[in-house]
PDB file of C-alpha atoms in Angstrom:
ATOM      1  CA  UNK R   1      25.982 -56.063 -47.266  1.00  0.00           C
ATOM      2  CA  UNK R   2      26.270 -53.003 -49.120  1.00  0.00           C
ATOM      3  CA  UNK R   3      28.786 -52.196 -52.044  1.00  0.00           C
ATOM      4  CA  UNK R   4      30.787 -50.351 -49.873  1.00  0.00           C
ATOM      5  CA  UNK R   5      33.728 -49.433 -52.803  1.00  0.00           C
ATOM      6  CA  UNK R   6      37.919 -48.442 -52.343  1.00  0.00           C
ATOM      7  CA  UNK R   7      36.954 -45.523 -52.912  1.00  0.00           C
ATOM      8  CA  UNK R   8      34.130 -44.554 -50.702  1.00  0.00           C
ATOM      9  CA  UNK R   9      36.337 -46.227 -47.615  1.00  0.00           C
ATOM     10  CA  UNK R  10      38.643 -43.643 -48.715  1.00  0.00           C
ATOM     11  CA  UNK R  11      36.374 -40.517 -48.998  1.00  0.00           C
ATOM     12  CA  UNK R  12      35.341 -41.444 -46.003  1.00  0.00           C
ATOM     13  CA  UNK R  13      38.809 -41.946 -43.930  1.00  0.00           C
ATOM     14  CA  UNK R  14      39.484 -37.939 -45.697  1.00  0.00           C
ATOM     15  CA  UNK R  15      36.378 -36.573 -44.395  1.00  0.00           C
ATOM     16  CA  UNK R  16      37.393 -38.107 -40.767  1.00  0.00           C
ATOM     17  CA  UNK R  17      40.430 -36.904 -41.256  1.00  0.00           C
ATOM     18  CA  UNK R  18      39.435 -33.243 -41.235  1.00  0.00           C
ATOM     19  CA  UNK R  19      36.830 -34.327 -38.729  1.00  0.00           C
ATOM     20  CA  UNK R  20      40.182 -35.184 -36.360  1.00  0.00           C
ATOM     21  CA  UNK R  21      41.799 -31.992 -37.353  1.00  0.00           C
ATOM     22  CA  UNK R  22      39.032 -29.879 -36.056  1.00  0.00           C
ATOM     23  CA  UNK R  23      38.554 -31.801 -32.998  1.00  0.00           C
ATOM     24  CA  UNK R  24      42.641 -31.775 -32.387  1.00  0.00           C
ATOM     25  CA  UNK R  25      42.379 -27.751 -32.920  1.00  0.00           C
ATOM     26  CA  UNK R  26      39.577 -27.722 -30.194  1.00  0.00           C
ATOM     27  CA  UNK R  27      41.924 -29.823 -27.798  1.00  0.00           C
ATOM     28  CA  UNK R  28      44.777 -28.126 -28.144  1.00  0.00           C
ATOM     29  CA  UNK R  29      43.427 -25.094 -26.957  1.00  0.00           C
ATOM     30  CA  UNK R  30      41.829 -26.851 -24.193  1.00  0.00           C
ATOM     31  CA  UNK R  31      45.150 -28.797 -23.176  1.00  0.00           C
ATOM     32  CA  UNK R  32      47.552 -25.381 -24.356  1.00  0.00           C
ATOM     33  CA  UNK R  33      49.431 -27.829 -26.694  1.00  0.00           C
ATOM     34  CA  UNK R  34      50.346 -29.489 -29.625  1.00  0.00           C
ATOM     35  CA  UNK R  35      47.632 -33.086 -30.131  1.00  0.00           C
ATOM     36  CA  UNK R  36      47.505 -35.366 -33.294  1.00  0.00           C
ATOM     37  CA  UNK R  37      44.814 -37.180 -34.035  1.00  0.00           C
ATOM     38  CA  UNK R  38      44.411 -39.638 -36.582  1.00  0.00           C
ATOM     39  CA  UNK R  39      42.340 -41.968 -38.202  1.00  0.00           C
ATOM     40  CA  UNK R  40      44.596 -43.869 -40.258  1.00  0.00           C
ATOM     41  CA  UNK R  41      41.922 -46.476 -41.343  1.00  0.00           C
ATOM     42  CA  UNK R  42      37.983 -46.751 -41.770  1.00  0.00           C
ATOM     43  CA  UNK R  43      36.374 -50.157 -42.049  1.00  0.00           C
ATOM     44  CA  UNK R  44      32.665 -50.852 -42.134  1.00  0.00           C
ATOM     45  CA  UNK R  45      31.227 -54.352 -41.036  1.00  0.00           C
ATOM     46  CA  UNK R  46      28.410 -56.364 -40.245  1.00  0.00           C
ATOM     47  CA  UNK R  47      27.992 -56.167 -36.275  1.00  0.00           C
ATOM     48  CA  UNK R  48      27.772 -60.187 -35.370  1.00  0.00           C
ATOM     49  CA  UNK R  49      31.224 -60.310 -37.067  1.00  0.00           C
ATOM     50  CA  UNK R  50      32.568 -57.574 -34.733  1.00  0.00           C
ATOM     51  CA  UNK R  51      34.996 -58.778 -31.889  1.00  0.00           C
ATOM     52  CA  UNK R  52      37.219 -57.380 -28.959  1.00  0.00           C
ATOM     53  CA  UNK R  53      40.078 -58.469 -32.479  1.00  0.00           C
ATOM     54  CA  UNK R  54      38.512 -55.337 -34.244  1.00  0.00           C
ATOM     55  CA  UNK R  55      38.147 -53.103 -31.644  1.00  0.00           C
ATOM     56  CA  UNK R  56      41.653 -53.467 -29.931  1.00  0.00           C
ATOM     57  CA  UNK R  57      39.270 -54.496 -27.142  1.00  0.00           C
ATOM     58  CA  UNK R  58      41.945 -56.387 -24.478  1.00  0.00           C
ATOM     59  CA  UNK R  59      40.827 -57.209 -21.138  1.00  0.00           C
ATOM     60  CA  UNK R  60      39.650 -54.605 -18.572  1.00  0.00           C
ATOM     61  CA  UNK R  61      37.740 -51.645 -18.370  1.00  0.00           C
ATOM     62  CA  UNK R  62      36.632 -49.313 -21.607  1.00  0.00           C
ATOM     63  CA  UNK R  63      35.066 -45.835 -21.125  1.00  0.00           C
ATOM     64  CA  UNK R  64      32.640 -45.659 -23.625  1.00  0.00           C
ATOM     65  CA  UNK R  65      31.322 -42.049 -24.646  1.00  0.00           C
ATOM     66  CA  UNK R  66      28.279 -42.042 -26.926  1.00  0.00           C
ATOM     67  CA  UNK R  67      25.758 -39.994 -28.457  1.00  0.00           C
ATOM     68  CA  UNK R  68      23.279 -40.533 -31.131  1.00  0.00           C
ATOM     69  CA  UNK R  69      22.696 -38.820 -34.329  1.00  0.00           C
ATOM     70  CA  UNK R  70      19.793 -38.402 -36.426  1.00  0.00           C
ATOM     71  CA  UNK R  71      19.166 -36.760 -40.054  1.00  0.00           C
ATOM     72  CA  UNK R  72      19.206 -38.267 -43.466  1.00  0.00           C
ATOM     73  CA  UNK R  73      21.997 -40.962 -41.859  1.00  0.00           C
ATOM     74  CA  UNK R  74      20.675 -42.242 -38.315  1.00  0.00           C
ATOM     75  CA  UNK R  75      23.638 -43.343 -36.073  1.00  0.00           C
ATOM     76  CA  UNK R  76      24.964 -44.002 -32.688  1.00  0.00           C
ATOM     77  CA  UNK R  77      28.384 -43.125 -32.190  1.00  0.00           C
ATOM     78  CA  UNK R  78      30.469 -44.594 -29.308  1.00  0.00           C
ATOM     79  CA  UNK R  79      33.797 -43.535 -28.673  1.00  0.00           C
ATOM     80  CA  UNK R  80      36.211 -45.877 -26.889  1.00  0.00           C
ATOM     81  CA  UNK R  81      39.192 -45.544 -25.069  1.00  0.00           C
ATOM     82  CA  UNK R  82      40.132 -47.774 -22.111  1.00  0.00           C
ATOM     83  CA  UNK R  83      39.976 -46.151 -19.043  1.00  0.00           C
ATOM     84  CA  UNK R  84      43.333 -46.123 -17.831  1.00  0.00           C
ATOM     85  CA  UNK R  85      43.913 -44.377 -20.999  1.00  0.00           C
ATOM     86  CA  UNK R  86      40.689 -42.247 -20.674  1.00  0.00           C
ATOM     87  CA  UNK R  87      41.693 -41.174 -17.353  1.00  0.00           C
ATOM     88  CA  UNK R  88      45.382 -40.270 -18.504  1.00  0.00           C
ATOM     89  CA  UNK R  89      43.366 -38.269 -20.928  1.00  0.00           C
ATOM     90  CA  UNK R  90      41.331 -36.730 -18.244  1.00  0.00           C
ATOM     91  CA  UNK R  91      44.614 -35.581 -16.765  1.00  0.00           C
ATOM     92  CA  UNK R  92      46.052 -34.132 -19.471  1.00  0.00           C
ATOM     93  CA  UNK R  93      42.765 -31.789 -20.004  1.00  0.00           C
ATOM     94  CA  UNK R  94      42.390 -30.913 -16.547  1.00  0.00           C
ATOM     95  CA  UNK R  95      45.909 -29.881 -16.896  1.00  0.00           C
ATOM     96  CA  UNK R  96      46.951 -30.154 -12.993  1.00  0.00           C
ATOM     97  CA  UNK R  97      49.302 -32.722 -10.467  1.00  0.00           C
ATOM     98  CA  UNK R  98      45.439 -34.220  -9.347  1.00  0.00           C
ATOM     99  CA  UNK R  99      45.994 -37.982  -7.691  1.00  0.00           C
ATOM    100  CA  UNK R 100      43.448 -41.128  -9.615  1.00  0.00           C
ATOM    101  CA  UNK R 101      40.643 -40.173  -6.935  1.00  0.00           C
ATOM    102  CA  UNK R 102      40.184 -36.820  -7.648  1.00  0.00           C
ATOM    103  CA  UNK R 103      40.988 -37.448 -11.656  1.00  0.00           C
ATOM    104  CA  UNK R 104      38.049 -39.841 -11.751  1.00  0.00           C
ATOM    105  CA  UNK R 105      35.867 -37.264  -9.976  1.00  0.00           C
ATOM    106  CA  UNK R 106      36.159 -35.137 -13.501  1.00  0.00           C
ATOM    107  CA  UNK R 107      36.306 -38.561 -15.314  1.00  0.00           C
ATOM    108  CA  UNK R 108      32.354 -38.388 -16.327  1.00  0.00           C
ATOM    109  CA  UNK R 109      32.518 -34.611 -17.230  1.00  0.00           C
ATOM    110  CA  UNK R 110      35.559 -34.527 -19.182  1.00  0.00           C
ATOM    111  CA  UNK R 111      35.139 -37.704 -21.276  1.00  0.00           C
ATOM    112  CA  UNK R 112      31.026 -36.466 -22.684  1.00  0.00           C
ATOM    113  CA  UNK R 113      32.994 -33.408 -22.794  1.00  0.00           C
ATOM    114  CA  UNK R 114      36.008 -34.860 -25.131  1.00  0.00           C
ATOM    115  CA  UNK R 115      33.543 -37.487 -26.871  1.00  0.00           C
ATOM    116  CA  UNK R 116      31.401 -34.888 -27.729  1.00  0.00           C
ATOM    117  CA  UNK R 117      34.441 -32.326 -29.451  1.00  0.00           C
ATOM    118  CA  UNK R 118      35.718 -35.798 -30.966  1.00  0.00           C
ATOM    119  CA  UNK R 119      31.882 -36.888 -32.041  1.00  0.00           C
ATOM    120  CA  UNK R 120      30.790 -33.246 -33.326  1.00  0.00           C
ATOM    121  CA  UNK R 121      34.089 -33.101 -35.377  1.00  0.00           C
ATOM    122  CA  UNK R 122      33.464 -35.624 -36.885  1.00  0.00           C
ATOM    123  CA  UNK R 123      29.923 -35.796 -37.630  1.00  0.00           C
ATOM    124  CA  UNK R 124      30.239 -32.001 -38.730  1.00  0.00           C
ATOM    125  CA  UNK R 125      32.787 -32.293 -41.169  1.00  0.00           C
ATOM    126  CA  UNK R 126      30.746 -35.308 -43.092  1.00  0.00           C
ATOM    127  CA  UNK R 127      27.734 -33.327 -42.499  1.00  0.00           C
ATOM    128  CA  UNK R 128      29.377 -30.309 -44.607  1.00  0.00           C
ATOM    129  CA  UNK R 129      31.191 -32.142 -46.591  1.00  0.00           C
ATOM    130  CA  UNK R 130      28.315 -34.608 -47.732  1.00  0.00           C
ATOM    131  CA  UNK R 131      26.075 -31.880 -47.390  1.00  0.00           C
ATOM    132  CA  UNK R 132      23.657 -32.745 -45.261  1.00  0.00           C
ATOM    133  CA  UNK R 133      22.551 -31.483 -41.549  1.00  0.00           C
ATOM    134  CA  UNK R 134      22.267 -34.246 -38.644  1.00  0.00           C
ATOM    135  CA  UNK R 135      21.377 -33.320 -35.169  1.00  0.00           C
ATOM    136  CA  UNK R 136      23.043 -34.747 -31.961  1.00  0.00           C
ATOM    137  CA  UNK R 137      22.207 -35.762 -28.471  1.00  0.00           C
ATOM    138  CA  UNK R 138      23.545 -35.517 -25.279  1.00  0.00           C
ATOM    139  CA  UNK R 139      26.601 -37.470 -24.458  1.00  0.00           C
ATOM    140  CA  UNK R 140      26.682 -40.433 -22.203  1.00  0.00           C
ATOM    141  CA  UNK R 141      29.489 -41.696 -20.523  1.00  0.00           C
ATOM    142  CA  UNK R 142      29.931 -45.357 -19.050  1.00  0.00           C
ATOM    143  CA  UNK R 143      32.393 -47.821 -17.573  1.00  0.00           C
ATOM    144  CA  UNK R 144      32.158 -51.742 -19.298  1.00  0.00           C
ATOM    145  CA  UNK R 145      33.700 -54.411 -19.461  1.00  0.00           C
ATOM    146  CA  UNK R 146      35.156 -55.499 -23.094  1.00  0.00           C
ATOM    147  CA  UNK R 147      32.065 -57.847 -23.169  1.00  0.00           C
ATOM    148  CA  UNK R 148      29.539 -55.525 -22.303  1.00  0.00           C
ATOM    149  CA  UNK R 149      30.882 -53.912 -25.337  1.00  0.00           C
ATOM    150  CA  UNK R 150      30.838 -56.196 -27.806  1.00  0.00           C
ATOM    151  CA  UNK R 151      27.532 -57.981 -26.611  1.00  0.00           C
ATOM    152  CA  UNK R 152      26.132 -54.236 -26.739  1.00  0.00           C
ATOM    153  CA  UNK R 153      27.673 -53.448 -30.267  1.00  0.00           C
ATOM    154  CA  UNK R 154      26.093 -56.719 -31.454  1.00  0.00           C
ATOM    155  CA  UNK R 155      22.213 -56.720 -29.884  1.00  0.00           C
ATOM    156  CA  UNK R 156      20.724 -54.346 -31.729  1.00  0.00           C
ATOM    157  CA  UNK R 157      19.185 -55.667 -34.325  1.00  0.00           C
ATOM    158  CA  UNK R 158      18.146 -52.836 -36.049  1.00  0.00           C
ATOM    159  CA  UNK R 159      21.281 -51.488 -36.986  1.00  0.00           C
ATOM    160  CA  UNK R 160      22.974 -54.443 -38.166  1.00  0.00           C
ATOM    161  CA  UNK R 161      26.182 -52.606 -39.302  1.00  0.00           C
ATOM    162  CA  UNK R 162      29.060 -50.883 -37.750  1.00  0.00           C
ATOM    163  CA  UNK R 163      31.569 -48.198 -38.862  1.00  0.00           C
ATOM    164  CA  UNK R 164      34.601 -48.655 -37.244  1.00  0.00           C
ATOM    165  CA  UNK R 165      37.127 -45.707 -37.058  1.00  0.00           C
ATOM    166  CA  UNK R 166      40.562 -46.583 -35.409  1.00  0.00           C
ATOM    167  CA  UNK R 167      41.892 -43.542 -33.796  1.00  0.00           C
ATOM    168  CA  UNK R 168      45.136 -42.390 -32.795  1.00  0.00           C
ATOM    169  CA  UNK R 169      45.384 -39.323 -30.256  1.00  0.00           C
ATOM    170  CA  UNK R 170      48.550 -37.843 -28.761  1.00  0.00           C
ATOM    171  CA  UNK R 171      48.637 -35.079 -26.171  1.00  0.00           C
ATOM    172  CA  UNK R 172      51.838 -33.551 -24.800  1.00  0.00           C
ATOM    173  CA  UNK R 173      53.529 -36.145 -26.269  1.00  0.00           C
ATOM    174  CA  UNK R 174      51.360 -38.959 -24.584  1.00  0.00           C
ATOM    175  CA  UNK R 175      50.103 -41.817 -26.730  1.00  0.00           C
ATOM    176  CA  UNK R 176      46.466 -43.218 -26.996  1.00  0.00           C
ATOM    177  CA  UNK R 177      44.771 -45.482 -29.156  1.00  0.00           C
ATOM    178  CA  UNK R 178      41.013 -45.318 -29.061  1.00  0.00           C
ATOM    179  CA  UNK R 179      37.969 -46.727 -31.238  1.00  0.00           C
ATOM    180  CA  UNK R 180      34.956 -43.949 -32.854  1.00  0.00           C
ATOM    181  CA  UNK R 181      32.277 -46.897 -33.317  1.00  0.00           C
ATOM    182  CA  UNK R 182      28.827 -46.094 -35.367  1.00  0.00           C
ATOM    183  CA  UNK R 183      26.071 -48.678 -35.327  1.00  0.00           C
ATOM    184  CA  UNK R 184      23.801 -47.926 -38.527  1.00  0.00           C
ATOM    185  CA  UNK R 185      20.530 -49.679 -39.841  1.00  0.00           C
ATOM    186  CA  UNK R 186      20.915 -50.864 -43.360  1.00  0.00           C
ATOM    187  CA  UNK R 187      18.573 -48.028 -44.356  1.00  0.00           C
ATOM    188  CA  UNK R 188      21.398 -45.229 -42.896  1.00  0.00           C
ATOM    189  CA  UNK R 189      24.477 -47.122 -44.521  1.00  0.00           C
ATOM    190  CA  UNK R 190      22.673 -47.033 -47.864  1.00  0.00           C
ATOM    191  CA  UNK R 191      21.855 -43.121 -47.117  1.00  0.00           C
ATOM    192  CA  UNK R 192      25.070 -42.442 -46.681  1.00  0.00           C
ATOM    193  CA  UNK R 193      26.729 -44.926 -49.401  1.00  0.00           C
ATOM    194  CA  UNK R 194      24.382 -42.516 -51.549  1.00  0.00           C
ATOM    195  CA  UNK R 195      25.817 -39.536 -50.045  1.00  0.00           C
ATOM    196  CA  UNK R 196      29.244 -40.961 -50.517  1.00  0.00           C
ATOM    197  CA  UNK R 197      28.459 -41.687 -54.215  1.00  0.00           C
ATOM    198  CA  UNK R 198      27.259 -37.510 -54.855  1.00  0.00           C
ATOM    199  CA  UNK R 199      29.791 -36.651 -52.976  1.00  0.00           C
ATOM    200  CA  UNK R 200      32.433 -38.638 -55.398  1.00  0.00           C
ATOM    201  CA  UNK R 201      30.124 -38.071 -58.703  1.00  0.00           C
ATOM    202  CA  UNK R 202      31.499 -34.214 -58.437  1.00  0.00           C
ATOM    203  CA  UNK R 203      35.309 -35.134 -58.826  1.00  0.00           C
ATOM    204  CA  UNK R 204      35.192 -38.323 -61.057  1.00  0.00           C
TER     205      UNK R 204
ATOM    206  CA  UNK G   1      59.407 -25.233 -79.563  1.00  0.00           C
ATOM    207  CA  UNK G   2      59.644 -22.385 -76.749  1.00  0.00           C
ATOM    208  CA  UNK G   3      57.686 -23.542 -74.088  1.00  0.00           C
ATOM    209  CA  UNK G   4      54.066 -21.776 -72.993  1.00  0.00           C
ATOM    210  CA  UNK G   5      55.247 -19.798 -69.094  1.00  0.00           C
ATOM    211  CA  UNK G   6      51.291 -19.766 -68.527  1.00  0.00           C
ATOM    212  CA  UNK G   7      51.342 -23.684 -67.979  1.00  0.00           C
ATOM    213  CA  UNK G   8      52.673 -24.610 -64.631  1.00  0.00           C
ATOM    214  CA  UNK G   9      53.904 -28.189 -63.414  1.00  0.00           C
ATOM    215  CA  UNK G  10      51.754 -28.496 -60.087  1.00  0.00           C
ATOM    216  CA  UNK G  11      52.626 -31.525 -57.962  1.00  0.00           C
ATOM    217  CA  UNK G  12      49.926 -32.779 -55.602  1.00  0.00           C
ATOM    218  CA  UNK G  13      50.807 -34.960 -52.092  1.00  0.00           C
ATOM    219  CA  UNK G  14      48.420 -36.461 -50.400  1.00  0.00           C
ATOM    220  CA  UNK G  15      47.384 -39.683 -48.934  1.00  0.00           C
ATOM    221  CA  UNK G  16      44.014 -40.035 -50.079  1.00  0.00           C
ATOM    222  CA  UNK G  17      42.859 -40.629 -53.568  1.00  0.00           C
ATOM    223  CA  UNK G  18      39.721 -38.509 -52.795  1.00  0.00           C
ATOM    224  CA  UNK G  19      42.223 -35.263 -52.210  1.00  0.00           C
ATOM    225  CA  UNK G  20      43.999 -35.508 -55.136  1.00  0.00           C
ATOM    226  CA  UNK G  21      41.316 -36.246 -57.062  1.00  0.00           C
ATOM    227  CA  UNK G  22      39.210 -33.283 -55.631  1.00  0.00           C
ATOM    228  CA  UNK G  23      42.975 -30.853 -55.652  1.00  0.00           C
ATOM    229  CA  UNK G  24      43.213 -31.777 -59.380  1.00  0.00           C
ATOM    230  CA  UNK G  25      39.351 -31.416 -60.019  1.00  0.00           C
ATOM    231  CA  UNK G  26      39.223 -28.291 -59.027  1.00  0.00           C
ATOM    232  CA  UNK G  27      42.712 -26.770 -60.277  1.00  0.00           C
ATOM    233  CA  UNK G  28      41.854 -28.254 -64.149  1.00  0.00           C
ATOM    234  CA  UNK G  29      38.742 -26.486 -63.553  1.00  0.00           C
ATOM    235  CA  UNK G  30      40.858 -22.914 -63.728  1.00  0.00           C
ATOM    236  CA  UNK G  31      43.684 -24.246 -65.558  1.00  0.00           C
ATOM    237  CA  UNK G  32      43.147 -27.079 -67.392  1.00  0.00           C
ATOM    238  CA  UNK G  33      46.517 -26.719 -69.836  1.00  0.00           C
ATOM    239  CA  UNK G  34      48.641 -27.237 -66.235  1.00  0.00           C
ATOM    240  CA  UNK G  35      50.379 -30.264 -65.767  1.00  0.00           C
ATOM    241  CA  UNK G  36      49.570 -32.115 -62.850  1.00  0.00           C
ATOM    242  CA  UNK G  37      51.603 -35.320 -60.718  1.00  0.00           C
ATOM    243  CA  UNK G  38      50.835 -36.749 -57.652  1.00  0.00           C
ATOM    244  CA  UNK G  39      52.523 -38.090 -54.206  1.00  0.00           C
ATOM    245  CA  UNK G  40      51.122 -40.385 -51.973  1.00  0.00           C
ATOM    246  CA  UNK G  41      53.677 -39.731 -48.884  1.00  0.00           C
ATOM    247  CA  UNK G  42      56.436 -37.061 -48.482  1.00  0.00           C
ATOM    248  CA  UNK G  43      59.078 -39.188 -49.310  1.00  0.00           C
ATOM    249  CA  UNK G  44      57.201 -39.562 -52.697  1.00  0.00           C
ATOM    250  CA  UNK G  45      57.178 -36.318 -53.040  1.00  0.00           C
ATOM    251  CA  UNK G  46      60.697 -35.375 -52.400  1.00  0.00           C
ATOM    252  CA  UNK G  47      61.265 -37.854 -55.556  1.00  0.00           C
ATOM    253  CA  UNK G  48      59.199 -36.139 -57.237  1.00  0.00           C
ATOM    254  CA  UNK G  49      60.076 -32.731 -57.001  1.00  0.00           C
ATOM    255  CA  UNK G  50      63.659 -34.357 -57.769  1.00  0.00           C
ATOM    256  CA  UNK G  51      62.716 -35.400 -61.335  1.00  0.00           C
ATOM    257  CA  UNK G  52      60.030 -33.026 -62.382  1.00  0.00           C
ATOM    258  CA  UNK G  53      60.615 -29.454 -61.100  1.00  0.00           C
ATOM    259  CA  UNK G  54      57.563 -28.619 -60.817  1.00  0.00           C
ATOM    260  CA  UNK G  55      56.474 -25.026 -60.269  1.00  0.00           C
ATOM    261  CA  UNK G  56      53.885 -25.404 -57.729  1.00  0.00           C
ATOM    262  CA  UNK G  57      53.106 -27.725 -54.997  1.00  0.00           C
ATOM    263  CA  UNK G  58      50.256 -28.460 -52.347  1.00  0.00           C
ATOM    264  CA  UNK G  59      51.389 -30.832 -49.642  1.00  0.00           C
ATOM    265  CA  UNK G  60      49.566 -32.694 -46.957  1.00  0.00           C
ATOM    266  CA  UNK G  61      50.612 -33.247 -42.981  1.00  0.00           C
ATOM    267  CA  UNK G  62      49.489 -35.841 -41.904  1.00  0.00           C
ATOM    268  CA  UNK G  63      50.794 -38.826 -43.922  1.00  0.00           C
ATOM    269  CA  UNK G  64      52.350 -42.226 -43.409  1.00  0.00           C
ATOM    270  CA  UNK G  65      56.177 -41.598 -43.600  1.00  0.00           C
ATOM    271  CA  UNK G  66      57.917 -38.114 -42.463  1.00  0.00           C
ATOM    272  CA  UNK G  67      55.053 -35.102 -41.969  1.00  0.00           C
ATOM    273  CA  UNK G  68      54.226 -33.130 -44.964  1.00  0.00           C
ATOM    274  CA  UNK G  69      55.567 -30.011 -43.297  1.00  0.00           C
ATOM    275  CA  UNK G  70      59.442 -31.997 -43.281  1.00  0.00           C
ATOM    276  CA  UNK G  71      59.197 -32.661 -46.947  1.00  0.00           C
ATOM    277  CA  UNK G  72      57.949 -29.006 -47.744  1.00  0.00           C
ATOM    278  CA  UNK G  73      61.581 -28.635 -45.676  1.00  0.00           C
ATOM    279  CA  UNK G  74      63.370 -30.675 -47.460  1.00  0.00           C
ATOM    280  CA  UNK G  75      62.142 -29.736 -51.102  1.00  0.00           C
ATOM    281  CA  UNK G  76      62.549 -25.964 -50.466  1.00  0.00           C
ATOM    282  CA  UNK G  77      66.122 -26.069 -49.036  1.00  0.00           C
ATOM    283  CA  UNK G  78      66.616 -27.737 -52.634  1.00  0.00           C
ATOM    284  CA  UNK G  79      64.505 -26.202 -54.862  1.00  0.00           C
ATOM    285  CA  UNK G  80      63.678 -22.631 -52.781  1.00  0.00           C
ATOM    286  CA  UNK G  81      61.826 -21.466 -56.491  1.00  0.00           C
ATOM    287  CA  UNK G  82      58.896 -24.601 -55.727  1.00  0.00           C
ATOM    288  CA  UNK G  83      56.226 -22.107 -54.296  1.00  0.00           C
ATOM    289  CA  UNK G  84      54.696 -25.099 -51.899  1.00  0.00           C
ATOM    290  CA  UNK G  85      51.142 -24.825 -49.748  1.00  0.00           C
ATOM    291  CA  UNK G  86      50.431 -27.230 -46.925  1.00  0.00           C
ATOM    292  CA  UNK G  87      46.683 -27.961 -47.205  1.00  0.00           C
ATOM    293  CA  UNK G  88      45.967 -29.754 -44.294  1.00  0.00           C
ATOM    294  CA  UNK G  89      43.052 -30.977 -41.573  1.00  0.00           C
ATOM    295  CA  UNK G  90      45.485 -30.034 -38.836  1.00  0.00           C
ATOM    296  CA  UNK G  91      45.259 -26.344 -38.757  1.00  0.00           C
ATOM    297  CA  UNK G  92      46.539 -26.197 -34.680  1.00  0.00           C
ATOM    298  CA  UNK G  93      48.610 -23.517 -34.147  1.00  0.00           C
ATOM    299  CA  UNK G  94      51.625 -24.990 -34.218  1.00  0.00           C
ATOM    300  CA  UNK G  95      51.541 -26.809 -38.142  1.00  0.00           C
ATOM    301  CA  UNK G  96      50.650 -22.516 -38.691  1.00  0.00           C
ATOM    302  CA  UNK G  97      53.819 -21.664 -37.553  1.00  0.00           C
ATOM    303  CA  UNK G  98      55.853 -24.257 -39.103  1.00  0.00           C
ATOM    304  CA  UNK G  99      54.437 -23.345 -42.343  1.00  0.00           C
ATOM    305  CA  UNK G 100      55.328 -19.793 -41.696  1.00  0.00           C
ATOM    306  CA  UNK G 101      58.591 -20.599 -40.641  1.00  0.00           C
ATOM    307  CA  UNK G 102      59.381 -22.582 -44.000  1.00  0.00           C
ATOM    308  CA  UNK G 103      57.814 -19.567 -45.902  1.00  0.00           C
ATOM    309  CA  UNK G 104      54.935 -21.052 -46.816  1.00  0.00           C
ATOM    310  CA  UNK G 105      51.259 -20.685 -45.874  1.00  0.00           C
ATOM    311  CA  UNK G 106      48.908 -23.385 -44.410  1.00  0.00           C
ATOM    312  CA  UNK G 107      45.233 -23.951 -46.016  1.00  0.00           C
ATOM    313  CA  UNK G 108      42.898 -25.686 -43.976  1.00  0.00           C
ATOM    314  CA  UNK G 109      41.077 -28.855 -45.260  1.00  0.00           C
ATOM    315  CA  UNK G 110      38.515 -29.666 -46.504  1.00  0.00           C
ATOM    316  CA  UNK G 111      39.179 -29.381 -50.572  1.00  0.00           C
ATOM    317  CA  UNK G 112      36.834 -26.946 -51.870  1.00  0.00           C
ATOM    318  CA  UNK G 113      36.598 -24.368 -54.131  1.00  0.00           C
ATOM    319  CA  UNK G 114      37.300 -21.844 -51.439  1.00  0.00           C
ATOM    320  CA  UNK G 115      40.387 -23.158 -50.195  1.00  0.00           C
ATOM    321  CA  UNK G 116      41.699 -23.649 -53.915  1.00  0.00           C
ATOM    322  CA  UNK G 117      41.071 -20.050 -54.542  1.00  0.00           C
ATOM    323  CA  UNK G 118      43.370 -19.098 -51.480  1.00  0.00           C
ATOM    324  CA  UNK G 119      46.098 -22.099 -52.877  1.00  0.00           C
ATOM    325  CA  UNK G 120      45.888 -20.685 -56.214  1.00  0.00           C
ATOM    326  CA  UNK G 121      46.111 -17.535 -55.004  1.00  0.00           C
ATOM    327  CA  UNK G 122      49.328 -17.596 -53.102  1.00  0.00           C
ATOM    328  CA  UNK G 123      51.079 -19.277 -55.894  1.00  0.00           C
ATOM    329  CA  UNK G 124      49.724 -16.289 -58.398  1.00  0.00           C
ATOM    330  CA  UNK G 125      51.310 -14.105 -56.051  1.00  0.00           C
ATOM    331  CA  UNK G 126      54.760 -15.169 -55.152  1.00  0.00           C
ATOM    332  CA  UNK G 127      55.361 -15.433 -58.853  1.00  0.00           C
TER     333      UNK G 127
END
């Protein structure tokens, strides 16, 4: 297992909280109200050890926005909310009294936009602070069961590591929790650690 | 021995060790003689402000316990001479307004030479 110290994880959590701050600013402009996004902690684990507890995946269906990032650090990033929470977020973003059926029509587009905002804010904060450039693909949204998501996360043998960001999101006093999962190859994780070390080297 | 008035006391409040290290490093690069203390949450910051009476304080918002803005309000009500900069990634209008209403400013993270310069300028201007 690659060596991530507490200081590495602290640095990553700080980088992502800056990303979360940027995402909250963008989202607050969309919903016209205060948005709170925080990243309470970051975990890096072997994908074979990932389970429903790690991701707080209970029963039910989940909305997953995924996007590929490439650069010195290649990753597939997946933002996960329960479908029920996803619909509430969409409802907040659309800002109207739509029925659930009507909201479902916008779910795909609104969740892609939400994913795009959160993922790019986190990745751009990382790129700025750790000093590298990342390219991103277009976001894709799927709805799947917890089992399907776990199988997909474990199935990719080229990316044996997962970095999990636990995300708390509150729009208009409504609190939701989700996860942002990065699937990483061993080489990408090593590159990421090297960049964090370079960053920490400047201050220690 | 007379106290050198150019030596200032700075309290850094942030739950992230990396952020505290960054702020400390940048500030000491410019003012190596400053005395720096650190607090990891709002409650801790209030206790430090009472015991150390710093000249300046940088305050994060999102921390375990009370928000940094609430801690800043409590500190300023007891020690209005302390100059506080809200130093946070939470850069929404509501937080900018809150900082203004406390008579302070909000400087956006990340901690860089630029954001530290804004902070130090604010401290210097509000002597």
